[in-house]
JSON list of C-alpha atoms in Angstrom, two decimals:
[
{"chain": "A", "resi": 31, "resn": "UNK", "atom": "CA", "xyz": [-15.62, 13.81, -0.38]},
{"chain": "A", "resi": 32, "resn": "UNK", "atom": "CA", "xyz": [-16.43, 11.14, -2.99]},
{"chain": "A", "resi": 33, "resn": "UNK", "atom": "CA", "xyz": [-16.56, 13.60, -5.88]},
{"chain": "A", "resi": 34, "resn": "UNK", "atom": "CA", "xyz": [-12.84, 14.34, -5.62]},
{"chain": "A", "resi": 35, "resn": "UNK", "atom": "CA", "xyz": [-10.53, 12.27, -7.78]},
{"chain": "A", "resi": 36, "resn": "UNK", "atom": "CA", "xyz": [-8.03, 11.67, -4.97]},
{"chain": "A", "resi": 37, "resn": "UNK", "atom": "CA", "xyz": [-10.77, 9.85, -3.08]},
{"chain": "A", "resi": 38, "resn": "UNK", "atom": "CA", "xyz": [-10.99, 7.33, -5.89]},
{"chain": "A", "resi": 39, "resn": "UNK", "atom": "CA", "xyz": [-7.21, 6.84, -5.88]},
{"chain": "A", "resi": 40, "resn": "UNK", "atom": "CA", "xyz": [-7.14, 6.47, -2.12]},
{"chain": "A", "resi": 41, "resn": "UNK", "atom": "CA", "xyz": [-10.04, 4.00, -2.07]},
{"chain": "A", "resi": 42, "resn": "UNK", "atom": "CA", "xyz": [-8.37, 1.86, -4.74]},
{"chain": "A", "resi": 43, "resn": "UNK", "atom": "CA", "xyz": [-5.12, 1.99, -2.73]},
{"chain": "A", "resi": 44, "resn": "UNK", "atom": "CA", "xyz": [-7.03, 0.93, 0.39]},
{"chain": "A", "resi": 45, "resn": "UNK", "atom": "CA", "xyz": [-8.64, -1.92, -1.53]},
{"chain": "A", "resi": 46, "resn": "UNK", "atom": "CA", "xyz": [-5.28, -3.08, -2.82]},
{"chain": "A", "resi": 47, "resn": "UNK", "atom": "CA", "xyz": [-3.79, -2.94, 0.67]},
{"chain": "A", "resi": 48, "resn": "UNK", "atom": "CA", "xyz": [-6.68, -4.48, 2.59]},
{"chain": "A", "resi": 49, "resn": "UNK", "atom": "CA", "xyz": [-8.14, -7.17, 0.33]},
{"chain": "A", "resi": 50, "resn": "UNK", "atom": "CA", "xyz": [-5.85, -8.32, -2.44]},
{"chain": "A", "resi": 51, "resn": "UNK", "atom": "CA", "xyz": [-2.79, -9.34, -0.37]},
{"chain": "A", "resi": 52, "resn": "UNK", "atom": "CA", "xyz": [-4.94, -12.04, 1.20]},
{"chain": "A", "resi": 53, "resn": "UNK", "atom": "CA", "xyz": [-5.87, -13.40, -2.22]},
{"chain": "A", "resi": 54, "resn": "UNK", "atom": "CA", "xyz": [-2.88, -12.88, -4.50]},
{"chain": "A", "resi": 55, "resn": "UNK", "atom": "CA", "xyz": [0.28, -14.92, -3.92]},
{"chain": "A", "resi": 56, "resn": "UNK", "atom": "CA", "xyz": [3.30, -13.10, -2.50]},
{"chain": "A", "resi": 57, "resn": "UNK", "atom": "CA", "xyz": [6.17, -15.61, -2.51]},
{"chain": "A", "resi": 58, "resn": "UNK", "atom": "CA", "xyz": [6.85, -19.33, -2.82]},
{"chain": "A", "resi": 59, "resn": "UNK", "atom": "CA", "xyz": [6.96, -21.50, 0.29]},
{"chain": "A", "resi": 60, "resn": "UNK", "atom": "CA", "xyz": [9.57, -24.19, 0.87]},
{"chain": "A", "resi": 61, "resn": "UNK", "atom": "CA", "xyz": [7.85, -26.58, -1.53]},
{"chain": "A", "resi": 62, "resn": "UNK", "atom": "CA", "xyz": [7.64, -24.05, -4.35]},
{"chain": "A", "resi": 63, "resn": "UNK", "atom": "CA", "xyz": [3.95, -23.32, -3.90]},
{"chain": "A", "resi": 64, "resn": "UNK", "atom": "CA", "xyz": [3.01, -19.66, -4.07]},
{"chain": "A", "resi": 65, "resn": "UNK", "atom": "CA", "xyz": [1.49, -18.55, -0.78]},
{"chain": "A", "resi": 66, "resn": "UNK", "atom": "CA", "xyz": [-0.53, -15.43, 0.00]},
{"chain": "A", "resi": 67, "resn": "UNK", "atom": "CA", "xyz": [-0.26, -13.61, 3.32]},
{"chain": "A", "resi": 68, "resn": "UNK", "atom": "CA", "xyz": [-3.82, -14.59, 4.19]},
{"chain": "A", "resi": 69, "resn": "UNK", "atom": "CA", "xyz": [-3.09, -18.30, 4.28]},
{"chain": "A", "resi": 70, "resn": "UNK", "atom": "CA", "xyz": [-1.47, -19.93, 7.26]},
{"chain": "A", "resi": 71, "resn": "UNK", "atom": "CA", "xyz": [2.02, -21.12, 6.47]},
{"chain": "A", "resi": 72, "resn": "UNK", "atom": "CA", "xyz": [2.67, -24.76, 7.25]},
{"chain": "A", "resi": 73, "resn": "UNK", "atom": "CA", "xyz": [6.33, -23.99, 7.79]},
{"chain": "A", "resi": 74, "resn": "UNK", "atom": "CA", "xyz": [5.62, -21.82, 10.84]},
{"chain": "A", "resi": 75, "resn": "UNK", "atom": "CA", "xyz": [6.93, -18.67, 9.18]},
{"chain": "A", "resi": 76, "resn": "UNK", "atom": "CA", "xyz": [5.58, -15.63, 11.04]},
{"chain": "A", "resi": 77, "resn": "UNK", "atom": "CA", "xyz": [6.42, -13.30, 8.16]},
{"chain": "A", "resi": 78, "resn": "UNK", "atom": "CA", "xyz": [2.97, -13.74, 6.69]},
{"chain": "A", "resi": 79, "resn": "UNK", "atom": "CA", "xyz": [1.17, -12.17, 9.64]},
{"chain": "A", "resi": 80, "resn": "UNK", "atom": "CA", "xyz": [3.80, -9.41, 9.87]},
{"chain": "A", "resi": 81, "resn": "UNK", "atom": "CA", "xyz": [3.35, -8.38, 6.25]},
{"chain": "A", "resi": 82, "resn": "UNK", "atom": "CA", "xyz": [-0.43, -8.72, 6.54]},
{"chain": "A", "resi": 83, "resn": "UNK", "atom": "CA", "xyz": [-0.42, -6.38, 9.55]},
{"chain": "A", "resi": 84, "resn": "UNK", "atom": "CA", "xyz": [1.75, -3.82, 7.72]},
{"chain": "A", "resi": 85, "resn": "UNK", "atom": "CA", "xyz": [-0.58, -3.94, 4.72]},
{"chain": "A", "resi": 86, "resn": "UNK", "atom": "CA", "xyz": [-3.53, -3.53, 7.10]},
{"chain": "A", "resi": 87, "resn": "UNK", "atom": "CA", "xyz": [-1.90, -0.39, 8.53]},
{"chain": "A", "resi": 88, "resn": "UNK", "atom": "CA", "xyz": [-1.41, 0.93, 5.00]},
{"chain": "A", "resi": 89, "resn": "UNK", "atom": "CA", "xyz": [-5.05, 0.33, 4.13]},
{"chain": "A", "resi": 90, "resn": "UNK", "atom": "CA", "xyz": [-6.26, 1.99, 7.32]},
{"chain": "A", "resi": 91, "resn": "UNK", "atom": "CA", "xyz": [-4.03, 5.00, 6.61]},
{"chain": "A", "resi": 92, "resn": "UNK", "atom": "CA", "xyz": [-5.57, 5.28, 3.13]},
{"chain": "A", "resi": 93, "resn": "UNK", "atom": "CA", "xyz": [-9.08, 5.22, 4.60]},
{"chain": "A", "resi": 94, "resn": "UNK", "atom": "CA", "xyz": [-8.06, 7.73, 7.26]},
{"chain": "A", "resi": 95, "resn": "UNK", "atom": "CA", "xyz": [-6.77, 10.01, 4.50]},
{"chain": "A", "resi": 96, "resn": "UNK", "atom": "CA", "xyz": [-10.14, 9.78, 2.74]},
{"chain": "A", "resi": 97, "resn": "UNK", "atom": "CA", "xyz": [-12.01, 10.59, 5.95]},
{"chain": "A", "resi": 98, "resn": "UNK", "atom": "CA", "xyz": [-9.90, 13.68, 6.69]},
{"chain": "A", "resi": 99, "resn": "UNK", "atom": "CA", "xyz": [-11.11, 15.42, 3.53]},
{"chain": "A", "resi": 100, "resn": "UNK", "atom": "CA", "xyz": [-11.77, 18.76, 5.24]},
{"chain": "A", "resi": 101, "resn": "UNK", "atom": "CA", "xyz": [-8.15, 19.09, 6.38]},
{"chain": "A", "resi": 102, "resn": "UNK", "atom": "CA", "xyz": [-6.02, 18.96, 3.26]},
{"chain": "A", "resi": 103, "resn": "UNK", "atom": "CA", "xyz": [-2.70, 19.54, 5.04]},
{"chain": "A", "resi": 104, "resn": "UNK", "atom": "CA", "xyz": [-3.44, 16.64, 7.37]},
{"chain": "A", "resi": 105, "resn": "UNK", "atom": "CA", "xyz": [-4.39, 14.59, 4.32]},
{"chain": "A", "resi": 106, "resn": "UNK", "atom": "CA", "xyz": [-1.03, 15.35, 2.73]},
{"chain": "A", "resi": 107, "resn": "UNK", "atom": "CA", "xyz": [0.86, 14.36, 5.90]},
{"chain": "A", "resi": 108, "resn": "UNK", "atom": "CA", "xyz": [-1.01, 11.08, 6.31]},
{"chain": "A", "resi": 109, "resn": "UNK", "atom": "CA", "xyz": [-0.58, 10.34, 2.60]},
{"chain": "A", "resi": 110, "resn": "UNK", "atom": "CA", "xyz": [3.16, 10.98, 2.78]},
{"chain": "A", "resi": 111, "resn": "UNK", "atom": "CA", "xyz": [3.45, 8.75, 5.85]},
{"chain": "A", "resi": 112, "resn": "UNK", "atom": "CA", "xyz": [1.50, 6.06, 4.00]},
{"chain": "A", "resi": 113, "resn": "UNK", "atom": "CA", "xyz": [3.94, 6.26, 1.08]},
{"chain": "A", "resi": 114, "resn": "UNK", "atom": "CA", "xyz": [6.81, 5.76, 3.54]},
{"chain": "A", "resi": 115, "resn": "UNK", "atom": "CA", "xyz": [5.01, 2.76, 5.09]},
{"chain": "A", "resi": 116, "resn": "UNK", "atom": "CA", "xyz": [4.54, 1.23, 1.65]},
{"chain": "A", "resi": 117, "resn": "UNK", "atom": "CA", "xyz": [8.21, 1.81, 0.77]},
{"chain": "A", "resi": 118, "resn": "UNK", "atom": "CA", "xyz": [9.13, -0.01, 3.99]},
{"chain": "A", "resi": 119, "resn": "UNK", "atom": "CA", "xyz": [6.76, -2.86, 3.08]},
{"chain": "A", "resi": 120, "resn": "UNK", "atom": "CA", "xyz": [8.27, -3.07, -0.40]},
{"chain": "A", "resi": 121, "resn": "UNK", "atom": "CA", "xyz": [11.79, -3.10, 0.99]},
{"chain": "A", "resi": 122, "resn": "UNK", "atom": "CA", "xyz": [10.96, -5.79, 3.53]},
{"chain": "A", "resi": 123, "resn": "UNK", "atom": "CA", "xyz": [9.27, -7.95, 0.89]},
{"chain": "A", "resi": 124, "resn": "UNK", "atom": "CA", "xyz": [12.28, -7.67, -1.40]},
{"chain": "A", "resi": 125, "resn": "UNK", "atom": "CA", "xyz": [14.61, -8.50, 1.49]},
{"chain": "A", "resi": 126, "resn": "UNK", "atom": "CA", "xyz": [12.45, -11.50, 2.41]},
{"chain": "A", "resi": 127, "resn": "UNK", "atom": "CA", "xyz": [12.56, -12.74, -1.18]},
{"chain": "A", "resi": 128, "resn": "UNK", "atom": "CA", "xyz": [16.31, -12.38, -1.40]},
{"chain": "A", "resi": 129, "resn": "UNK", "atom": "CA", "xyz": [16.81, -14.34, 1.82]},
{"chain": "A", "resi": 130, "resn": "UNK", "atom": "CA", "xyz": [14.46, -17.21, 0.91]},
{"chain": "A", "resi": 131, "resn": "UNK", "atom": "CA", "xyz": [16.25, -20.55, 0.78]},
{"chain": "A", "resi": 132, "resn": "UNK", "atom": "CA", "xyz": [16.58, -21.50, -2.86]},
{"chain": "A", "resi": 133, "resn": "UNK", "atom": "CA", "xyz": [15.47, -18.03, -3.89]},
{"chain": "A", "resi": 134, "resn": "UNK", "atom": "CA", "xyz": [18.13, -17.81, -6.57]},
{"chain": "A", "resi": 135, "resn": "UNK", "atom": "CA", "xyz": [17.10, -21.15, -8.07]},
{"chain": "A", "resi": 136, "resn": "UNK", "atom": "CA", "xyz": [13.39, -20.43, -8.17]},
{"chain": "A", "resi": 137, "resn": "UNK", "atom": "CA", "xyz": [12.71, -17.16, -9.94]},
{"chain": "A", "resi": 138, "resn": "UNK", "atom": "CA", "xyz": [8.94, -17.50, -9.63]},
{"chain": "A", "resi": 139, "resn": "UNK", "atom": "CA", "xyz": [7.50, -14.74, -7.46]},
{"chain": "A", "resi": 140, "resn": "UNK", "atom": "CA", "xyz": [3.93, -13.91, -6.65]},
{"chain": "A", "resi": 141, "resn": "UNK", "atom": "CA", "xyz": [2.04, -11.13, -8.38]},
{"chain": "A", "resi": 142, "resn": "UNK", "atom": "CA", "xyz": [1.17, -9.80, -4.93]},
{"chain": "A", "resi": 143, "resn": "UNK", "atom": "CA", "xyz": [4.67, -8.37, -4.65]},
{"chain": "A", "resi": 144, "resn": "UNK", "atom": "CA", "xyz": [3.70, -5.61, -7.06]},
{"chain": "A", "resi": 145, "resn": "UNK", "atom": "CA", "xyz": [0.87, -4.42, -4.82]},
{"chain": "A", "resi": 146, "resn": "UNK", "atom": "CA", "xyz": [2.97, -2.05, -2.67]},
{"chain": "A", "resi": 147, "resn": "UNK", "atom": "CA", "xyz": [4.45, -0.55, -5.83]},
{"chain": "A", "resi": 148, "resn": "UNK", "atom": "CA", "xyz": [1.01, 0.04, -7.35]},
{"chain": "A", "resi": 149, "resn": "UNK", "atom": "CA", "xyz": [-0.22, 1.47, -4.03]},
{"chain": "A", "resi": 150, "resn": "UNK", "atom": "CA", "xyz": [2.75, 3.87, -3.93]},
{"chain": "A", "resi": 151, "resn": "UNK", "atom": "CA", "xyz": [1.92, 5.11, -7.44]},
{"chain": "A", "resi": 152, "resn": "UNK", "atom": "CA", "xyz": [-1.75, 5.59, -6.50]},
{"chain": "A", "resi": 153, "resn": "UNK", "atom": "CA", "xyz": [-0.81, 7.42, -3.30]},
{"chain": "A", "resi": 154, "resn": "UNK", "atom": "CA", "xyz": [1.57, 9.70, -5.22]},
{"chain": "A", "resi": 155, "resn": "UNK", "atom": "CA", "xyz": [-1.14, 10.57, -7.73]},
{"chain": "A", "resi": 156, "resn": "UNK", "atom": "CA", "xyz": [-3.59, 11.20, -4.88]},
{"chain": "A", "resi": 157, "resn": "UNK", "atom": "CA", "xyz": [-1.00, 13.42, -3.18]},
{"chain": "A", "resi": 158, "resn": "UNK", "atom": "CA", "xyz": [-0.65, 15.51, -6.32]},
{"chain": "A", "resi": 159, "resn": "UNK", "atom": "CA", "xyz": [-4.44, 15.90, -6.51]},
{"chain": "A", "resi": 160, "resn": "UNK", "atom": "CA", "xyz": [-4.64, 16.91, -2.84]},
{"chain": "A", "resi": 161, "resn": "UNK", "atom": "CA", "xyz": [-1.89, 19.49, -3.38]},
{"chain": "A", "resi": 162, "resn": "UNK", "atom": "CA", "xyz": [-3.73, 20.79, -6.45]},
{"chain": "A", "resi": 163, "resn": "UNK", "atom": "CA", "xyz": [-6.89, 21.24, -4.36]},
{"chain": "A", "resi": 164, "resn": "UNK", "atom": "CA", "xyz": [-4.94, 23.04, -1.66]},
{"chain": "A", "resi": 165, "resn": "UNK", "atom": "CA", "xyz": [-3.40, 25.42, -4.21]},
{"chain": "A", "resi": 166, "resn": "UNK", "atom": "CA", "xyz": [-6.84, 26.06, -5.71]},
{"chain": "A", "resi": 167, "resn": "UNK", "atom": "CA", "xyz": [-8.30, 26.94, -2.30]},
{"chain": "A", "resi": 168, "resn": "UNK", "atom": "CA", "xyz": [-5.33, 29.25, -1.58]},
{"chain": "A", "resi": 169, "resn": "UNK", "atom": "CA", "xyz": [-5.77, 31.05, -4.91]},
{"chain": "A", "resi": 170, "resn": "UNK", "atom": "CA", "xyz": [-9.49, 31.55, -4.27]},
{"chain": "A", "resi": 171, "resn": "UNK", "atom": "CA", "xyz": [-8.72, 32.91, -0.80]},
{"chain": "A", "resi": 172, "resn": "UNK", "atom": "CA", "xyz": [-6.28, 35.41, -2.34]},
{"chain": "A", "resi": 173, "resn": "UNK", "atom": "CA", "xyz": [-8.98, 36.72, -4.66]},
{"chain": "A", "resi": 174, "resn": "UNK", "atom": "CA", "xyz": [-11.35, 37.51, -1.79]}
]
């Protein structure tokens, strides 16, 4: 399980989805301060908990993909679904940034907005490695 390279990619993706969004800033609040999804917004915006829950789902899916190492086809399906979830998260974050009041005046965005993009890249690389393992097992089965 841990000796496979896709496990490393998936664990890093899980770390990025589960831990860093609560530390790194995502977007500016009404006063121009960068706020992470782990902090409670003083403005009463419920978007923080929504994005935090979506990122939590993404991290859990990454860990579930790691734990289903004996079933590579299931791993591929969960990984693909996780990529779709992260694309949805990225789209929602971009939409939220474009609809922020004063969003065109303040071009400062948080570094945390790049997390879903990095997670998507890591999941795609892990998917390629899972597919490579599946093809290797199929070729060995053909030789028997």
